Amino acid sequence: MDSKKTVLVSGGAGYIGTHTTVALIEAGYDVVVIDNFSNSEASALDGVEKIVGRKVVFGEIDTCDIKALRGVFERHAFDTVIHFAAYKAVGESMDEPLKYYQNNLVSYMNVLEMMKEFKRPNVLFSSSATVYGNAEELPVTEESPRQPATSPYGNTKQIAEDILRDCCAAYEGFRGIALRYFNPIGAHPSALIGELPSGVPNNLVPFITQTAAGIRQSLSIFGNDYNTPDGTCLRDYIDINDLARAHVAAVDRMTDGRMQTRYEIFNVGTGRPVSVLELVTRFEKANGLKLPYRFAERRSGDVPAVWADTARANKELGWKAERDLDDTLRSAWEWEKHIRHIQ
Ligand code: UD1
């Protein structure tokens, strides 16, 4: 394997990890996936293998276990790591902050430590639009100020960005890119991979598809009295396959020597705000069904509106969100039907 064309993907069995693994392999990269299945299933990798038509190199590894992680670095030559492995439930992070700080930061620092020790230069970190908090100006650019995090989960994203910035400044040969994801939704067009939330989904689209499948009685739309056109929150929903391609563009940029500074940040969104109500209506129309929903109290911690200025990603990464929202919403429903065995 050519180390320049090989990528270690931690958390590669998860929602973003599986789609990114497919996109990397389709772009000609070799991928080494590690995951501890703490919030994913081995079957997700079967889906990846079916799509790409070959075996994926995989190790069941907890990135918090530095000895196990060192073994991965010893066995495989790769220049680039994409670090997805992390917990991601905002509410749970409020109840169990130490679980989040421990897992999300220790695993991340282990990865960076190994990269330093083994002189592996490139790291791509999964950050989130959550770092912008309740932004004063919209859309947000990468220069928009970060707001103090309102959850331990959000705080781990901010801290991890800062750790990466500091490592890139201090360690010769280190290069880092932080991708700030907006709201990833949808599934692969094959319906062989998608999001697999455990328990009651926190995020909007999995709740919608589970309601459509009859698993949830009714969708609650959190707040219809925001200062937005229809009173519901505005978000930037980005197709998961487009998001996956942004990782390939970022890896290309790191390995081609096109980075202008050693640490870069990119917004990964569509640049288009969509309200919760609009998303629900579009889902209904795109899939020809009706969703039971009601308006409920605002959810604490939600910001009224956030969407991306994507100019930097469009220009520097040469990447743009392309997939049509209706197709994305159809893919979300196809995936839900696939996992629930609904015709
Ligand atoms: C959430 C997290 C964010 C994280 C992201 C990961 C919060 C406050 N933010 O973003 O930190 O990076 O997930 O995917 O949790 N909604 C409903 N009914 C529902 C679920 C959601 O009306 O049952 C609304 C929400 O109020 C929000 C929109 O749908 O306006 C999107 O919600 P969600 O999918 O949870 O994403 P974010 O809150 O934007």
Short mmCIF file of C-alpha atoms and ligand atoms in Angstrom, two decimals:
data_model
loop_
_atom_site.label_atom_id
_atom_site.label_comp_id
_atom_site.label_asym_id
_atom_site.label_seq_id
_atom_site.Cartn_x
_atom_site.Cartn_y
_atom_site.Cartn_z
CA MET A 1 0.00 0.00 0.00
CA ASP A 2 1.17 3.51 -0.86
CA SER A 3 1.19 5.44 2.44
CA LYS A 4 0.26 8.66 0.65
CA LYS A 5 -2.85 6.99 -0.73
CA THR A 6 -3.79 5.21 2.49
CA VAL A 7 -6.07 6.70 5.13
CA LEU A 8 -6.77 5.49 8.67
CA VAL A 9 -10.43 6.12 9.50
CA SER A 10 -11.26 5.95 13.22
CA GLY A 11 -14.96 5.50 13.88
CA GLY A 12 -15.24 4.17 10.36
CA ALA A 13 -18.29 2.03 11.13
CA GLY A 14 -20.39 5.06 12.10
CA TYR A 15 -22.76 7.18 10.07
CA ILE A 16 -20.24 9.64 8.63
CA GLY A 17 -17.39 7.10 8.77
CA THR A 18 -19.08 4.54 6.52
CA HIS A 19 -20.05 7.06 3.86
CA THR A 20 -16.59 8.61 3.93
CA THR A 21 -14.92 5.20 3.65
CA VAL A 22 -16.98 4.50 0.53
CA ALA A 23 -16.12 7.91 -0.96
CA LEU A 24 -12.40 7.45 -0.25
CA ILE A 25 -12.28 3.98 -1.79
CA GLU A 26 -14.21 5.18 -4.83
CA ALA A 27 -11.68 8.01 -5.17
CA GLY A 28 -8.81 5.49 -5.25
CA TYR A 29 -7.63 5.59 -1.63
CA ASP A 30 -6.87 2.51 0.44
CA VAL A 31 -8.60 2.67 3.80
CA VAL A 32 -7.87 1.12 7.18
CA VAL A 33 -10.97 1.29 9.36
CA ILE A 34 -10.92 1.06 13.15
CA ASP A 35 -13.97 1.15 15.39
CA ASN A 36 -14.96 -0.23 18.79
CA PHE A 37 -18.66 -0.52 17.82
CA SER A 38 -19.65 1.51 20.88
CA ASN A 39 -22.30 3.24 18.79
CA SER A 40 -22.25 1.28 15.56
CA GLU A 41 -22.57 -2.25 14.26
CA ALA A 42 -20.34 -4.58 12.29
CA SER A 43 -23.13 -4.91 9.71
CA ALA A 44 -22.42 -1.31 8.69
CA LEU A 45 -19.11 -2.48 7.25
CA ASP A 46 -20.87 -5.26 5.34
CA GLY A 47 -22.85 -2.49 3.66
CA VAL A 48 -19.63 -0.64 2.79
CA GLU A 49 -18.10 -3.81 1.33
CA LYS A 50 -21.19 -4.50 -0.77
CA ILE A 51 -21.07 -0.99 -2.23
CA VAL A 52 -17.36 -0.95 -3.04
CA GLY A 53 -17.27 -4.62 -4.04
CA ARG A 54 -14.29 -5.60 -1.94
CA LYS A 55 -13.11 -6.30 1.60
CA VAL A 56 -12.27 -3.39 3.85
CA VAL A 57 -9.23 -3.61 6.12
CA PHE A 58 -10.68 -3.42 9.62
CA GLY A 59 -9.57 -3.63 13.25
CA GLU A 60 -11.87 -3.67 16.29
CA ILE A 61 -9.92 -1.10 18.24
CA ASP A 62 -10.83 1.37 20.95
CA THR A 63 -8.83 4.53 20.25
CA CYS A 64 -8.74 5.18 24.01
CA ASP A 65 -6.51 2.09 24.24
CA ILE A 66 -3.15 3.51 23.22
CA LYS A 67 -1.42 0.11 23.11
CA ALA A 68 -3.96 -1.23 20.66
CA LEU A 69 -3.73 1.97 18.66
CA ARG A 70 0.05 1.76 18.54
CA GLY A 71 -0.34 -1.70 17.00
CA VAL A 72 -2.40 -0.19 14.18
CA PHE A 73 0.32 2.37 13.49
CA GLU A 74 2.95 -0.38 13.56
CA ARG A 75 1.05 -2.62 11.16
CA HIS A 76 -0.12 -0.08 8.60
CA ALA A 77 1.56 2.67 6.62
CA PHE A 78 -0.68 5.70 6.07
CA ASP A 79 0.02 9.43 5.87
CA THR A 80 -3.46 10.55 6.82
CA VAL A 81 -5.88 9.94 9.69
CA ILE A 82 -9.53 10.95 9.70
CA HIS A 83 -10.67 10.95 13.29
CA PHE A 84 -14.41 10.38 13.65
CA ALA A 85 -14.41 8.19 16.77
CA ALA A 86 -16.36 10.15 19.39
CA TYR A 87 -19.60 10.28 21.35
CA LYS A 88 -22.11 12.69 19.91
CA ALA A 89 -25.29 12.96 22.00
CA VAL A 90 -25.59 16.52 23.27
CA GLY A 91 -28.13 15.76 26.02
CA GLU A 92 -26.18 12.78 27.33
CA SER A 93 -23.03 14.89 27.48
CA MET A 94 -24.82 17.25 29.91
CA ASP A 95 -25.68 14.31 32.20
CA GLU A 96 -22.33 12.58 31.86
CA PRO A 97 -19.68 15.19 31.13
CA LEU A 98 -16.75 13.06 32.21
CA LYS A 99 -17.78 10.26 29.87
CA TYR A 100 -17.57 12.79 27.01
CA TYR A 101 -14.37 14.53 28.02
CA GLN A 102 -12.70 11.21 28.75
CA ASN A 103 -13.70 9.43 25.57
CA ASN A 104 -13.64 12.25 23.04
CA LEU A 105 -10.44 13.89 24.19
CA VAL A 106 -8.37 10.90 25.31
CA SER A 107 -9.01 9.02 22.07
CA TYR A 108 -8.16 12.11 20.06
CA MET A 109 -4.93 12.83 21.94
CA ASN A 110 -3.92 9.20 21.58
CA VAL A 111 -4.32 9.49 17.82
CA LEU A 112 -2.27 12.70 17.74
CA GLU A 113 0.38 11.18 20.00
CA MET A 114 0.75 8.20 17.68
CA MET A 115 0.89 10.45 14.63
CA LYS A 116 3.71 12.37 16.25
CA GLU A 117 5.57 9.23 17.30
CA PHE A 118 5.22 7.53 13.91
CA LYS A 119 5.69 10.76 11.93
CA ARG A 120 2.37 10.54 10.14
CA PRO A 121 1.68 14.06 8.87
CA ASN A 122 -2.00 14.64 8.11
CA VAL A 123 -5.01 14.72 10.38
CA LEU A 124 -8.58 15.53 9.53
CA PHE A 125 -10.83 16.29 12.47
CA SER A 126 -14.64 16.12 12.61
CA SER A 127 -15.77 19.38 14.07
CA SER A 128 -19.24 20.83 14.14
CA ALA A 129 -21.21 23.99 13.40
CA THR A 130 -22.09 23.79 17.07
CA VAL A 131 -18.89 25.82 17.71
CA TYR A 132 -20.64 28.91 16.28
CA GLY A 133 -23.40 28.76 18.91
CA ASN A 134 -26.00 31.48 18.48
CA ALA A 135 -24.18 33.44 15.79
CA GLU A 136 -24.70 37.18 15.48
CA GLU A 137 -24.28 37.22 11.73
CA LEU A 138 -25.55 34.69 9.23
CA PRO A 139 -24.43 32.83 7.28
CA VAL A 140 -21.40 31.96 9.41
CA THR A 141 -17.94 32.05 7.88
CA GLU A 142 -14.93 30.24 9.30
CA GLU A 143 -13.90 33.62 10.72
CA SER A 144 -17.16 34.07 12.65
CA PRO A 145 -16.37 34.01 16.35
CA ARG A 146 -16.89 30.77 18.21
CA GLN A 147 -19.36 31.12 21.08
CA PRO A 148 -18.81 29.53 24.48
CA ALA A 149 -19.96 25.92 24.21
CA THR A 150 -23.31 25.14 25.78
CA SER A 151 -22.64 21.43 26.28
CA PRO A 152 -19.66 19.22 27.11
CA TYR A 153 -20.09 17.65 23.66
CA GLY A 154 -19.74 21.06 22.01
CA ASN A 155 -16.86 21.88 24.29
CA THR A 156 -14.96 18.75 23.21
CA LYS A 157 -15.24 19.99 19.60
CA GLN A 158 -13.81 23.41 20.49
CA ILE A 159 -11.04 21.96 22.63
CA ALA A 160 -10.13 19.46 19.92
CA GLU A 161 -9.90 22.22 17.31
CA ASP A 162 -7.53 24.13 19.60
CA ILE A 163 -5.42 21.05 20.29
CA LEU A 164 -5.04 20.51 16.56
CA ARG A 165 -4.11 24.15 15.94
CA ASP A 166 -1.46 23.94 18.66
CA CYS A 167 -0.03 20.62 17.42
CA CYS A 168 0.21 21.96 13.86
CA ALA A 169 2.05 25.04 15.13
CA ALA A 170 4.43 23.08 17.33
CA TYR A 171 5.28 19.86 15.54
CA GLU A 172 7.30 19.96 12.36
CA GLY A 173 5.51 18.23 9.52
CA PHE A 174 2.07 18.20 11.18
CA ARG A 175 -0.85 19.35 9.04
CA GLY A 176 -4.46 19.54 10.15
CA ILE A 177 -7.86 20.30 8.73
CA ALA A 178 -10.98 20.73 10.84
CA LEU A 179 -14.23 20.27 8.97
CA ARG A 180 -17.18 21.99 10.64
CA TYR A 181 -20.20 19.94 9.68
CA PHE A 182 -23.62 21.50 9.55
CA ASN A 183 -26.54 19.01 9.73
CA PRO A 184 -25.70 15.78 7.88
CA ILE A 185 -28.77 13.85 6.70
CA GLY A 186 -29.79 11.11 4.28
CA ALA A 187 -28.17 7.86 3.27
CA HIS A 188 -26.22 6.25 0.45
CA PRO A 189 -28.34 5.93 -2.74
CA SER A 190 -27.95 2.13 -2.52
CA ALA A 191 -29.70 2.14 0.92
CA LEU A 192 -26.96 -0.26 2.06
CA ILE A 193 -25.55 2.20 4.61
CA GLY A 194 -27.15 5.01 6.60
CA GLU A 195 -27.64 6.38 10.09
CA LEU A 196 -28.29 3.84 12.86
CA PRO A 197 -29.27 5.80 15.97
CA SER A 198 -29.51 3.78 19.15
CA GLY A 199 -32.64 4.39 21.22
CA VAL A 200 -34.84 7.43 20.68
CA PRO A 201 -33.21 9.65 18.05
CA ASN A 202 -32.20 13.16 19.10
CA ASN A 203 -31.74 14.41 15.56
CA LEU A 204 -34.56 15.53 13.34
CA VAL A 205 -34.33 13.29 10.28
CA PRO A 206 -33.99 9.95 12.10
CA PHE A 207 -36.98 10.98 14.22
CA ILE A 208 -38.93 11.80 11.06
CA THR A 209 -38.12 8.47 9.38
CA GLN A 210 -38.92 6.50 12.55
CA THR A 211 -42.23 8.34 12.81
CA ALA A 212 -42.97 7.52 9.17
CA ALA A 213 -42.15 3.88 9.96
CA GLY A 214 -44.61 3.91 12.87
CA ILE A 215 -41.94 3.43 15.53
CA ARG A 216 -42.64 6.89 17.00
CA GLN A 217 -46.22 8.08 17.35
CA SER A 218 -45.69 11.67 16.40
CA LEU A 219 -42.92 14.12 15.66
CA SER A 220 -42.58 17.09 18.00
CA ILE A 221 -41.41 20.24 16.26
CA PHE A 222 -39.48 22.05 18.95
CA GLY A 223 -40.67 25.66 18.91
CA ASN A 224 -42.74 27.58 16.35
CA ASP A 225 -42.29 31.01 17.88
CA TYR A 226 -38.72 31.73 16.78
CA ASN A 227 -37.96 34.91 14.89
CA THR A 228 -37.73 33.05 11.56
CA PRO A 229 -40.04 33.11 8.50
CA ASP A 230 -42.31 30.28 9.71
CA GLY A 231 -41.37 30.41 13.40
CA THR A 232 -39.39 27.12 13.34
CA CYS A 233 -35.60 26.85 13.49
CA LEU A 234 -33.41 27.20 10.41
CA ARG A 235 -30.59 24.74 9.73
CA ASP A 236 -28.25 23.84 6.89
CA TYR A 237 -29.00 20.20 6.02
CA ILE A 238 -26.17 18.63 4.08
CA ASP A 239 -26.43 15.34 2.23
CA ILE A 240 -24.21 12.69 3.84
CA ASN A 241 -22.70 11.71 0.47
CA ASP A 242 -21.76 15.33 -0.25
CA LEU A 243 -20.29 15.55 3.25
CA ALA A 244 -18.30 12.37 2.61
CA ARG A 245 -16.90 13.86 -0.61
CA ALA A 246 -15.73 16.91 1.35
CA HIS A 247 -13.43 14.57 3.29
CA VAL A 248 -11.95 13.23 0.08
CA ALA A 249 -11.37 16.81 -1.10
CA ALA A 250 -9.69 17.65 2.22
CA VAL A 251 -7.46 14.55 2.09
CA ASP A 252 -6.53 15.38 -1.52
CA ARG A 253 -5.60 18.88 -0.40
CA MET A 254 -3.43 17.64 2.45
CA THR A 255 -1.64 15.02 0.39
CA ASP A 256 -1.17 17.24 -2.71
CA GLY A 257 0.71 19.87 -0.70
CA ARG A 258 -1.92 22.50 -1.51
CA MET A 259 -2.45 23.65 2.07
CA GLN A 260 -1.51 27.28 2.53
CA THR A 261 -1.11 27.09 6.28
CA ARG A 262 -0.58 24.05 8.45
CA TYR A 263 -3.99 24.25 10.08
CA GLU A 264 -7.15 25.01 8.14
CA ILE A 265 -10.86 25.11 8.92
CA PHE A 266 -13.72 24.61 6.47
CA ASN A 267 -17.47 24.87 6.80
CA VAL A 268 -19.18 21.87 5.25
CA GLY A 269 -22.73 22.84 4.46
CA THR A 270 -24.93 23.81 1.54
CA GLY A 271 -25.24 27.51 2.29
CA ARG A 272 -29.03 27.13 2.21
CA PRO A 273 -31.20 27.57 5.32
CA VAL A 274 -34.22 25.25 5.60
CA SER A 275 -36.79 25.42 8.39
CA VAL A 276 -37.88 22.42 10.40
CA LEU A 277 -41.41 22.77 9.07
CA GLU A 278 -40.17 23.02 5.49
CA LEU A 279 -38.04 19.92 5.95
CA VAL A 280 -41.04 17.97 7.28
CA THR A 281 -43.22 19.12 4.37
CA ARG A 282 -40.52 18.32 1.81
CA PHE A 283 -40.08 14.88 3.35
CA GLU A 284 -43.82 14.22 3.06
CA LYS A 285 -43.98 15.36 -0.57
CA ALA A 286 -40.78 13.63 -1.67
CA ASN A 287 -41.96 10.32 -0.25
CA GLY A 288 -45.71 10.68 -0.83
CA LEU A 289 -46.72 10.21 2.80
CA LYS A 290 -48.14 12.15 5.73
CA LEU A 291 -46.35 12.57 9.02
CA PRO A 292 -48.15 13.03 12.30
CA TYR A 293 -46.56 16.05 13.95
CA ARG A 294 -47.33 18.68 16.55
CA PHE A 295 -45.68 21.86 17.75
CA ALA A 296 -43.97 21.55 21.11
CA GLU A 297 -41.94 23.69 23.47
CA ARG A 298 -38.54 24.93 22.32
CA ARG A 299 -35.72 22.48 23.07
CA SER A 300 -33.24 23.95 25.46
CA GLY A 301 -29.88 24.71 23.87
CA ASP A 302 -31.25 25.07 20.32
CA VAL A 303 -30.18 28.13 18.36
CA PRO A 304 -32.86 29.78 16.18
CA ALA A 305 -30.81 29.68 13.00
CA VAL A 306 -27.45 28.65 11.63
CA TRP A 307 -26.26 28.06 8.10
CA ALA A 308 -22.92 28.06 6.34
CA ASP A 309 -21.05 30.44 4.16
CA THR A 310 -19.42 27.85 1.94
CA ALA A 311 -17.22 30.15 -0.17
CA ARG A 312 -13.96 28.93 1.38
CA ALA A 313 -14.75 25.25 0.94
CA ASN A 314 -15.99 25.85 -2.61
CA LYS A 315 -12.83 27.70 -3.57
CA GLU A 316 -10.05 26.05 -1.60
CA LEU A 317 -11.35 22.48 -1.47
CA GLY A 318 -12.92 22.68 -4.91
CA TRP A 319 -15.95 21.07 -3.32
CA LYS A 320 -19.61 21.92 -3.43
CA ALA A 321 -22.78 20.33 -2.06
CA GLU A 322 -24.66 18.94 -5.04
CA ARG A 323 -27.35 16.49 -4.08
CA ASP A 324 -30.93 17.64 -4.33
CA LEU A 325 -32.70 17.89 -0.95
CA ASP A 326 -35.69 15.84 -2.13
CA ASP A 327 -33.37 13.03 -3.27
CA THR A 328 -31.65 13.18 0.11
CA LEU A 329 -34.97 12.93 1.93
CA ARG A 330 -35.99 10.01 -0.28
CA SER A 331 -32.71 8.26 0.54
CA ALA A 332 -33.36 8.74 4.27
CA TRP A 333 -36.72 7.00 3.92
CA GLU A 334 -35.34 4.24 1.67
CA TRP A 335 -32.74 3.49 4.33
CA GLU A 336 -35.31 3.41 7.14
CA LYS A 337 -37.45 1.04 5.06
CA HIS A 338 -34.41 -1.13 4.38
CA ILE A 339 -33.52 -1.57 8.06
CA ARG A 340 -37.15 -2.07 9.14
CA HIS A 341 -37.94 -4.45 6.27
CA ILE A 342 -40.76 -2.22 5.05
CA GLN A 343 -41.80 -2.68 1.41
C1 UD1 B 1 -27.47 18.74 16.97
C2 UD1 B 1 -26.60 19.24 18.08
C3 UD1 B 1 -25.26 19.58 17.53
C4 UD1 B 1 -24.65 18.36 16.86
C5 UD1 B 1 -25.59 17.82 15.81
C6 UD1 B 1 -25.07 16.48 15.31
C7 UD1 B 1 -28.09 20.27 19.75
C8 UD1 B 1 -28.51 21.54 20.39
N1 UD1 B 1 -27.22 20.38 18.73
O1 UD1 B 1 -27.65 19.82 16.03
O2 UD1 B 1 -24.43 20.03 18.57
O3 UD1 B 1 -23.41 18.68 16.29
O4 UD1 B 1 -26.89 17.62 16.34
O5 UD1 B 1 -25.92 15.97 14.36
O6 UD1 B 1 -28.51 19.20 20.12
N2 UD1 B 1 -35.99 19.07 15.99
C9 UD1 B 1 -37.35 18.96 16.19
N3 UD1 B 1 -37.83 17.75 16.63
C10 UD1 B 1 -37.03 16.67 16.87
C11 UD1 B 1 -35.63 16.81 16.66
C12 UD1 B 1 -35.15 18.02 16.23
O7 UD1 B 1 -38.11 19.91 15.99
O8 UD1 B 1 -37.53 15.62 17.28
C13 UD1 B 1 -35.46 20.35 15.48
C14 UD1 B 1 -34.48 21.02 16.41
O9 UD1 B 1 -35.14 21.83 17.32
C15 UD1 B 1 -33.60 21.79 15.42
C16 UD1 B 1 -33.64 20.95 14.14
O10 UD1 B 1 -34.76 20.08 14.29
O11 UD1 B 1 -34.18 23.02 15.15
C17 UD1 B 1 -32.40 20.10 13.96
O12 UD1 B 1 -32.17 19.35 15.14
P1 UD1 B 1 -31.03 18.22 15.23
O13 UD1 B 1 -31.19 17.27 14.11
O14 UD1 B 1 -31.05 17.68 16.62
O15 UD1 B 1 -29.70 19.03 14.96
P2 UD1 B 1 -29.10 20.32 15.71
O16 UD1 B 1 -29.81 20.59 16.96
O17 UD1 B 1 -29.01 21.40 14.72
#
